[in-house]
Tab-separated table of C-alpha atoms in Angstrom:
chain	number	residue	atom	x	y	z
Z	1	ARG	CA	0.000	0.000	0.000
Z	2	ARG	CA	1.011	3.570	-0.599
Z	3	ARG	CA	1.710	5.415	2.634
Z	4	ARG	CA	1.944	9.173	3.099
Z	5	ARG	CA	3.605	11.074	5.924
Z	6	HIS	CA	2.043	14.239	7.404
Z	7	LYS	CA	4.134	17.300	6.707
Z	8	HIS	CA	4.493	18.292	10.342
Z	9	SER	CA	4.407	14.873	11.963
Z	10	ASN	CA	6.231	11.582	11.978
Z	11	THR	CA	2.905	9.731	12.180
Z	12	ILE	CA	2.229	7.415	9.256
Z	13	HIS	CA	-1.339	7.693	7.941
Z	14	ASN	CA	-2.740	4.607	6.328
Z	15	HIS	CA	-6.434	4.377	5.557
Z	16	HIS	CA	-7.893	0.916	6.119
Z	17	HIS	CA	-4.629	-0.189	7.733
Z	18	HIS	CA	-4.616	-3.883	8.648
Z	19	LYS	CA	-2.853	-5.461	11.619
Z	20	THR	CA	-2.643	-9.194	12.070
Z	21	HIS	CA	-1.378	-10.884	15.235
Z	22	PHE	CA	-0.818	-14.570	15.906
Z	23	ILE	CA	-1.894	-15.820	19.335
Z	24	VAL	CA	-0.818	-19.112	20.877
Z	25	ILE	CA	-2.912	-20.578	23.710
Z	26	CYS	CA	-1.736	-23.709	25.511
Z	27	GLN	CA	-4.336	-25.755	27.371
Z	28	GLU	CA	-4.404	-29.381	28.470
Z	29	GLY	CA	-1.201	-30.161	26.614
Z	30	LYS	CA	-2.517	-28.846	23.284
Z	31	VAL	CA	-1.326	-25.799	21.408
Z	32	HIS	CA	-4.048	-23.691	19.767
Z	33	LEU	CA	-3.006	-21.133	17.141
Z	34	PHE	CA	-5.277	-18.175	16.392
Z	35	ILE	CA	-5.237	-15.172	14.072
Z	36	HIS	CA	-6.207	-11.925	15.789
Z	37	HIS	CA	-7.190	-9.596	12.907
Z	38	ASN	CA	-7.623	-5.846	13.483
Z	39	ILE	CA	-9.042	-3.638	10.767
Z	40	ILE	CA	-8.631	0.042	11.607
Z	41	GLN	CA	-10.554	2.198	9.183
Z	42	SER	CA	-8.515	5.342	9.764
Z	43	LEU	CA	-5.568	6.422	11.853
Z	44	HIS	CA	-5.951	10.080	11.015
Z	45	PRO	CA	-6.317	12.061	14.257
Z	46	THR	CA	-9.379	13.944	12.974
Z	47	SER	CA	-11.197	10.849	11.756
Z	48	LYS	CA	-13.531	8.662	13.736
Z	49	THR	CA	-11.789	5.356	14.331
Z	50	THR	CA	-13.639	2.063	14.350
Z	51	MET	CA	-12.222	-1.386	14.872
Z	52	ASN	CA	-13.386	-4.849	13.928
Z	53	GLU	CA	-11.750	-7.840	15.614
Z	54	THR	CA	-11.935	-11.522	14.849
Z	55	LEU	CA	-10.321	-14.471	16.634
Z	56	VAL	CA	-10.016	-17.406	14.260
Z	57	PRO	CA	-8.560	-20.782	15.322
Z	58	LEU	CA	-6.124	-22.177	12.760
Z	59	ASN	CA	-5.365	-25.657	14.028
Z	60	ASP	CA	-8.522	-27.457	15.122
Z	61	GLY	CA	-11.490	-25.444	13.899
Z	62	ALA	CA	-12.832	-24.834	17.408
Z	63	ALA	CA	-11.961	-22.746	20.418
Z	64	PRO	CA	-10.146	-24.620	23.207
Z	65	THR	CA	-12.152	-25.895	26.120
Z	66	PRO	CA	-11.098	-25.020	29.669
Z	67	PRO	CA	-9.634	-27.706	31.953
Z	68	GLN	CA	-12.049	-29.646	34.102
Z	69	ARG	CA	-12.900	-28.211	37.497
Z	70	SER	CA	-13.633	-30.272	40.566
Z	71	THR	CA	-15.979	-27.677	42.055
Z	72	SER	CA	-16.546	-24.015	41.496
Z	73	ALA	CA	-14.690	-21.596	43.716
Z	74	THR	CA	-17.023	-20.313	46.420
Z	75	SER	CA	-16.823	-17.883	49.274
Z	76	LEU	CA	-16.399	-19.671	52.590
Z	77	ARG	CA	-17.723	-18.559	55.963
Z	78	SER	CA	-14.825	-19.454	58.249
Z	79	ASN	CA	-14.997	-20.253	61.942
Z	80	ASN	CA	-11.803	-18.148	62.240
Z	81	SER	CA	-13.337	-14.956	60.860
Z	82	ASP	CA	-13.515	-13.398	64.332
Z	83	ILE	CA	-9.763	-13.616	65.026
Z	84	ASP	CA	-8.162	-10.214	65.581
Z	85	LEU	CA	-4.423	-9.610	65.467
Z	86	HIS	CA	-2.567	-7.131	67.659
Z	87	HIS	CA	1.118	-6.516	68.120
Z	88	VAL	CA	3.300	-5.919	71.143
Z	89	GLY	CA	6.554	-4.005	70.709
Z	90	ASP	CA	7.817	-2.163	67.668
Z	91	GLU	CA	8.237	-3.885	64.335
Z	92	ASN	CA	11.834	-4.583	63.315
Z	93	THR	CA	12.841	-5.115	66.937
Z	94	LEU	CA	13.572	-8.253	68.951
Z	95	GLU	CA	10.583	-7.466	71.169
Z	96	TYR	CA	7.979	-7.468	68.381
Z	97	ARG	CA	5.214	-10.072	68.838
Z	98	LEU	CA	2.001	-10.612	66.882
Z	99	HIS	CA	-0.772	-12.012	69.087
Z	100	ALA	CA	-4.207	-13.329	68.155
Z	101	LYS	CA	-7.424	-12.970	70.106
Z	102	LYS	CA	-11.072	-13.859	69.666
Z	103	SER	CA	-12.796	-10.558	68.949
Z	104	LYS	CA	-16.108	-11.501	70.596
Z	105	GLU	CA	-14.635	-12.815	73.849
Z	106	GLY	CA	-11.535	-10.607	73.794
Z	107	LYS	CA	-9.410	-13.588	74.846
Z	108	VAL	CA	-5.863	-14.080	73.657
Z	109	ILE	CA	-5.481	-17.384	71.827
Z	110	SER	CA	-2.680	-19.479	70.403
Z	111	LEU	CA	-2.520	-19.660	66.609
Z	112	TRP	CA	-0.826	-23.024	67.049
Z	113	HIS	CA	-3.125	-24.653	69.597
Z	114	ASP	CA	-6.505	-22.891	69.419
Z	115	VAL	CA	-7.070	-22.728	65.662
Z	116	SER	CA	-8.548	-26.050	64.602
Z	117	LEU	CA	-6.756	-28.154	62.015
Z	118	ASN	CA	-9.998	-28.851	60.173
Z	119	HIS	CA	-11.772	-25.900	58.625
Z	120	ILE	CA	-15.333	-25.514	59.922
Z	121	ASP	CA	-18.090	-23.696	58.071
Z	122	GLU	CA	-19.382	-20.968	60.372
Z	123	GLU	CA	-22.975	-21.058	59.164
Z	124	LYS	CA	-23.469	-24.811	58.816
Z	125	LYS	CA	-21.224	-25.716	61.766
Z	126	GLU	CA	-19.847	-28.526	59.659
Z	127	ILE	CA	-16.323	-29.661	58.838
Z	128	THR	CA	-15.416	-28.761	55.257
Z	129	PRO	CA	-12.985	-30.647	52.964
Z	130	TYR	CA	-10.331	-28.000	53.731
Z	131	LEU	CA	-7.733	-27.460	56.445
Z	132	ASN	CA	-6.900	-24.248	58.273
Z	133	TYR	CA	-3.581	-22.624	57.457
Z	134	VAL	CA	-1.740	-20.032	59.558
Z	135	ASN	CA	0.442	-17.735	57.487
Z	136	GLU	CA	3.756	-16.603	58.931
Z	137	ILE	CA	5.669	-15.095	55.977
Z	138	PRO	CA	3.683	-13.300	53.236
Z	139	LYS	CA	4.759	-13.972	49.669
Z	140	PHE	CA	7.138	-11.441	48.108
Z	141	THR	CA	8.702	-10.645	51.512
Z	142	ARG	CA	11.830	-11.920	53.261
Z	143	LYS	CA	11.525	-11.302	57.015
Z	144	LYS	CA	11.634	-14.699	58.707
Z	145	PHE	CA	8.507	-14.619	60.850
Z	146	GLU	CA	7.550	-17.781	62.737
Z	147	ILE	CA	5.370	-19.002	65.576
Z	148	ALA	CA	7.255	-18.764	68.867
Z	149	THR	CA	6.509	-22.287	70.064
Z	150	ASP	CA	8.261	-21.784	73.409
Z	151	GLU	CA	6.408	-18.613	74.483
Z	152	ASP	CA	3.053	-18.155	76.221
Z	153	PHE	CA	0.195	-18.135	73.694
Z	154	THR	CA	2.774	-18.855	70.956
Z	155	PRO	CA	2.715	-15.463	69.161
Z	156	ILE	CA	4.401	-14.802	65.842
Z	157	LYS	CA	7.847	-13.213	66.045
Z	158	GLN	CA	10.718	-12.487	63.706
Z	159	ASP	CA	13.361	-15.138	64.166
Z	160	GLU	CA	16.743	-14.011	65.467
Z	161	LYS	CA	20.252	-15.393	65.642
Z	162	LYS	CA	22.898	-14.024	67.980
Z	163	GLY	CA	20.718	-11.020	68.726
Z	164	LYS	CA	20.083	-10.085	65.080
Z	165	LEU	CA	16.758	-10.341	63.276
Z	166	ARG	CA	16.789	-12.881	60.470
Z	167	GLU	CA	15.799	-12.386	56.848
Z	168	PHE	CA	16.172	-14.629	53.825
Z	169	LYS	CA	19.464	-13.511	52.314
Z	170	LYS	CA	18.438	-15.304	49.135
Z	171	GLY	CA	15.723	-12.665	48.657
Z	172	ASP	CA	11.943	-12.510	48.789
Z	173	ILE	CA	10.035	-15.770	49.005
Z	174	PHE	CA	7.596	-16.232	46.107
Z	175	PHE	CA	4.841	-18.152	47.926
Z	176	ASN	CA	3.019	-17.709	51.222
Z	177	TYR	CA	4.763	-19.683	53.956
Z	178	GLY	CA	3.365	-20.809	57.274
Z	179	CYS	CA	2.100	-23.872	59.111
Z	180	LEU	CA	-0.821	-26.132	59.898
Z	181	PRO	CA	-2.213	-25.529	63.411
Z	182	GLN	CA	-2.534	-28.444	65.807
Z	183	THR	CA	0.358	-30.328	64.203
Z	184	TRP	CA	3.825	-31.087	65.533
Z	185	GLU	CA	6.854	-32.744	63.963
Z	186	ASP	CA	7.866	-34.923	66.889
Z	187	PRO	CA	11.664	-34.833	67.455
Z	188	THR	CA	11.491	-38.312	69.006
Z	189	PHE	CA	9.944	-39.870	65.895
Z	190	VAL	CA	11.844	-41.078	62.806
Z	191	HIS	CA	9.649	-41.426	59.723
Z	192	PRO	CA	10.685	-44.406	57.560
Z	193	ASP	CA	10.960	-42.162	54.460
Z	194	ALA	CA	12.928	-39.386	56.183
Z	195	GLU	CA	16.441	-40.772	55.680
Z	196	GLY	CA	16.721	-41.706	59.361
Z	197	CYS	CA	16.030	-38.121	60.523
Z	198	ARG	CA	13.817	-37.062	63.408
Z	199	GLY	CA	11.142	-34.374	63.299
Z	200	ASP	CA	12.187	-30.726	63.631
Z	201	ASN	CA	10.100	-29.921	66.753
Z	202	ASP	CA	7.868	-27.398	64.954
Z	203	PRO	CA	4.365	-27.270	63.494
Z	204	LEU	CA	4.101	-28.742	60.001
Z	205	ASP	CA	5.347	-26.270	57.370
Z	206	VAL	CA	3.117	-25.168	54.494
Z	207	CYS	CA	3.728	-23.541	51.099
Z	208	GLU	CA	0.535	-21.843	49.863
Z	209	ILE	CA	0.731	-21.188	46.109
Z	210	GLY	CA	-2.345	-19.049	45.463
Z	211	ALA	CA	-2.455	-15.486	44.151
Z	212	ARG	CA	-3.467	-13.780	47.404
Z	213	ILE	CA	-0.765	-12.188	49.562
Z	214	ILE	CA	-1.720	-13.394	53.052
Z	215	LYS	CA	-0.634	-11.213	55.953
Z	216	SER	CA	1.327	-12.565	58.906
Z	217	GLY	CA	-1.096	-14.234	61.294
Z	218	GLY	CA	-3.767	-14.617	58.632
Z	219	VAL	CA	-5.803	-17.833	58.828
Z	220	ARG	CA	-7.102	-19.252	55.544
Z	221	PRO	CA	-8.849	-22.475	54.430
Z	222	VAL	CA	-6.617	-24.427	52.053
Z	223	LYS	CA	-6.716	-27.480	49.806
Z	224	VAL	CA	-3.906	-29.956	50.426
Z	225	LEU	CA	-2.179	-30.976	47.187
Z	226	GLY	CA	1.004	-32.813	48.171
Z	227	VAL	CA	4.169	-32.764	50.251
Z	228	LEU	CA	7.959	-32.580	49.886
Z	229	CYS	CA	10.371	-34.231	52.344
Z	230	MET	CA	13.233	-31.832	53.018
Z	231	ILE	CA	16.178	-32.784	55.209
Z	232	ASP	CA	17.332	-29.648	57.021
Z	233	GLU	CA	20.589	-30.021	58.945
Z	234	GLY	CA	19.790	-33.601	59.898
Z	235	GLU	CA	16.093	-33.034	60.700
Z	236	ALA	CA	12.999	-34.042	58.758
Z	237	ASP	CA	11.227	-30.866	57.657
Z	238	TRP	CA	8.135	-31.702	55.606
Z	239	LYS	CA	6.740	-29.014	53.280
Z	240	VAL	CA	3.021	-29.388	52.578
Z	241	ILE	CA	1.879	-27.871	49.258
Z	242	THR	CA	-1.529	-26.179	49.398
Z	243	ILE	CA	-3.675	-23.581	47.678
Z	244	ASP	CA	-6.180	-21.184	49.212
Z	245	ALA	CA	-9.630	-22.767	48.837
Z	246	GLU	CA	-10.992	-19.493	47.446
Z	247	ASP	CA	-8.202	-18.962	44.916
Z	248	LYS	CA	-9.293	-18.853	41.273
Z	249	TRP	CA	-6.905	-21.717	40.491
Z	250	ALA	CA	-8.218	-23.906	43.338
Z	251	PRO	CA	-10.982	-25.633	41.310
Z	252	PHE	CA	-8.349	-26.853	38.840
Z	253	LEU	CA	-5.912	-28.190	41.465
Z	254	ASN	CA	-6.894	-31.339	43.359
Z	255	ASP	CA	-3.642	-33.307	43.598
Z	256	ILE	CA	0.056	-32.757	43.070
Z	257	GLU	CA	0.068	-33.752	39.388
Z	258	ASP	CA	-2.462	-30.980	38.706
Z	259	VAL	CA	0.093	-28.416	39.858
Z	260	ASP	CA	2.585	-29.645	37.261
Z	261	GLU	CA	-0.068	-29.614	34.547
Z	262	GLN	CA	-1.697	-26.269	35.307
Z	263	MET	CA	1.258	-24.371	36.820
Z	264	PRO	CA	4.315	-25.852	35.083
Z	265	GLY	CA	7.594	-25.125	36.832
Z	266	MET	CA	6.038	-24.153	40.169
Z	267	LEU	CA	7.057	-27.294	42.060
Z	268	ASP	CA	10.581	-27.296	40.654
Z	269	ALA	CA	10.973	-23.663	41.698
Z	270	ILE	CA	9.767	-24.430	45.234
Z	271	ARG	CA	12.243	-27.310	45.558
Z	272	GLU	CA	15.113	-25.168	44.312
Z	273	TRP	CA	14.174	-22.372	46.707
Z	274	PHE	CA	14.494	-24.729	49.664
Z	275	ARG	CA	17.608	-26.343	48.261
Z	276	THR	CA	19.520	-23.062	47.959
Z	277	TYR	CA	18.088	-20.529	50.426
Z	278	LYS	CA	20.758	-21.172	53.071
Z	279	ILE	CA	23.716	-20.959	50.706
Z	280	PRO	CA	24.044	-17.151	51.155
Z	281	ASP	CA	24.515	-17.875	54.893
Z	282	GLY	CA	27.550	-19.996	54.066
Z	283	LYS	CA	25.722	-23.322	54.536
Z	284	PRO	CA	25.574	-26.241	52.093
Z	285	PRO	CA	22.478	-26.903	49.967
Z	286	ASN	CA	19.603	-28.728	51.617
Z	287	VAL	CA	18.800	-32.269	50.501
Z	288	PHE	CA	15.521	-34.151	50.102
Z	289	GLY	CA	14.138	-37.579	50.763
Z	290	LEU	CA	12.010	-39.743	48.479
Z	291	ASP	CA	14.248	-39.057	45.458
Z	292	GLU	CA	13.301	-35.366	45.703
Z	293	LYS	CA	9.753	-36.173	44.573
Z	294	PHE	CA	6.658	-34.258	45.605
Z	295	MET	CA	4.321	-36.886	47.011
Z	296	ASN	CA	0.597	-36.814	46.309
Z	297	LYS	CA	-2.339	-35.651	48.406
Z	298	LYS	CA	-2.984	-39.084	49.938
Z	299	TYR	CA	0.601	-39.303	51.174
Z	300	ALA	CA	0.472	-35.714	52.443
Z	301	MET	CA	-2.716	-36.354	54.421
Z	302	ALA	CA	-1.035	-39.329	56.120
Z	303	ILE	CA	1.847	-37.067	57.206
Z	304	ILE	CA	-0.627	-34.464	58.472
Z	305	GLU	CA	-2.590	-37.064	60.437
Z	306	GLU	CA	0.643	-38.355	61.957
Z	307	CYS	CA	1.705	-34.845	63.030
Z	308	ASN	CA	-1.755	-34.070	64.401
Z	309	HIS	CA	-1.577	-37.213	66.527
Z	310	ALA	CA	1.846	-36.123	67.812
Z	311	TRP	CA	0.408	-32.706	68.709
Z	312	LYS	CA	-2.407	-34.360	70.669
Z	313	GLU	CA	0.150	-36.332	72.677
Z	314	LEU	CA	2.102	-33.141	73.322
Z	315	LEU	CA	-0.966	-31.210	74.527
Z	316	SER	CA	-2.314	-34.020	76.687
Z	317	GLY	CA	1.029	-34.482	78.413
Z	318	GLU	CA	1.282	-38.050	77.146
Z	319	LYS	CA	4.475	-37.294	75.229
Z	320	GLU	CA	6.291	-36.049	78.325
Z	321	ARG	CA	5.157	-39.067	80.313
Z	322	LYS	CA	6.719	-41.274	77.641
Z	323	LEU	CA	9.989	-39.360	77.403
Z	324	ASP	CA	11.786	-40.896	80.377
Z	325	ALA	CA	10.933	-44.427	79.315
Z	326	ASP	CA	11.440	-44.145	75.546
Z	327	VAL	CA	13.980	-41.386	74.897
Z	328	GLN	CA	17.586	-41.509	75.995
Z	329	CYS	CA	18.692	-38.167	74.532
Z	330	ASP	CA	18.546	-35.369	77.114
Z	331	GLU	CA	18.719	-32.734	74.369
Z	332	VAL	CA	15.511	-34.033	72.784
Z	333	LYS	CA	13.807	-34.183	76.176
Z	334	SER	CA	14.657	-30.559	76.856
Z	335	LEU	CA	13.365	-29.498	73.440
Z	336	VAL	CA	9.962	-31.071	74.076
Z	337	ARG	CA	9.659	-29.778	77.638
Z	338	LYS	CA	10.527	-26.244	76.539
Z	339	LEU	CA	7.518	-25.998	74.230
Z	340	SER	CA	4.597	-23.884	75.381
Z	341	LYS	CA	1.432	-25.935	75.693
Z	342	ASN	CA	-0.942	-23.080	76.436
Z	343	SER	CA	-3.406	-21.642	75.810
Z	344	LEU	CA	-5.626	-24.723	76.013
Z	345	SER	CA	-4.069	-25.480	79.389
Z	346	MET	CA	-4.796	-21.948	80.654
Z	347	MET	CA	-8.290	-21.333	79.255
Z	348	TRP	CA	-10.135	-23.663	81.614
Z	349	ASP	CA	-13.593	-22.794	80.329
Z	350	GLN	CA	-12.640	-23.983	76.838
Z	351	VAL	CA	-10.844	-27.204	77.728
Z	352	ASP	CA	-13.919	-29.384	77.299
Z	353	GLU	CA	-14.256	-28.077	73.708
Z	354	HIS	CA	-10.921	-29.700	72.821
Z	355	PRO	CA	-11.089	-33.480	73.373
Z	356	GLU	CA	-7.756	-33.804	71.531
Z	357	ALA	CA	-6.104	-32.387	74.657
Z	358	HIS	CA	-7.665	-34.923	77.040
Z	359	PRO	CA	-5.454	-37.640	78.503
Z	360	GLU	CA	-6.918	-41.129	78.950
Z	361	ASP	CA	-7.819	-40.485	82.606
Z	362	TYR	CA	-9.434	-37.099	81.871
Z	363	GLU	CA	-12.430	-35.996	83.943
Z	364	GLU	CA	-14.468	-33.008	82.807
Z	365	GLY	CA	-13.073	-29.764	84.223
Z	366	ALA	CA	-9.993	-31.451	85.688
Z	367	LEU	CA	-7.372	-31.272	82.955
Z	368	SER	CA	-3.808	-30.829	84.163
Z	369	PHE	CA	-0.387	-30.902	82.512
């Protein structure tokens, strides 16, 4: 076509100028090629511009169909919606603590012990298919916040080493990171798949891969997708992979293979993050059990059940009663005994609501640790 340039402008005027773009859409392992055809009647600044667009598939004669969903994403009424967060001390100091309390009762609670593992629908008062997740480190941040398991009411604090607050020297983490409440990786227990390593004495770690940036102390319902067995300085440190139940991707993700199919590269990136994040501190790369594989949802749920059982023994006092008979290592004994087991032990009027904390000889209103 003949083109003419305006005398006082570098703009090229081209009546009935055509633009054609090729668009590639990948879904369910298939590549769909489209032509996106724009017809612009006039590019002259004084002319009225109209545009016609067509999207024409070139390879299969039909538009691609979306991947199958398990259920539609819905808004959930959580039993944790009345949790308020308040801080003590100034942020970026060793004294900073983030506490949780029930807004209606005004009582301080433990995010580790008082938030139920199972998510409960507030309106129906029924257990949902999801688990509760407590976020410690929001995605795209690097301050190493964690639940202080050895302090009263187990608030969230920024970890410290030799009097200095810790951050990930590797840089910002790219997923939400936290834990499952009412779980505990028992340091006296050696899982058969954990390369002979004991538990790390903390709640079960969680990587939440949804789009939402969850604040520290936020409690969200999540779908469990799988788990990775990391070996961290000789301790088993399981990483449960989840997605927020209300995330737009959640209906498409029901097991670990779905993550690879719908979010290619995500799992590899998570593994490499954990492999290398301590290298800037002068430490060697972390290693993994199970041939570095992410195990599926069924396997992950077995790990979660195991850690929930261990937490019940910790809260009931059964674990400490077993220590002298079963454990020879004084260091492990001191680790367990140092853990804070409140607030269930301190909130007497709520003890009967938590049968998981009852020892075998429990009588109503008479729980002791």
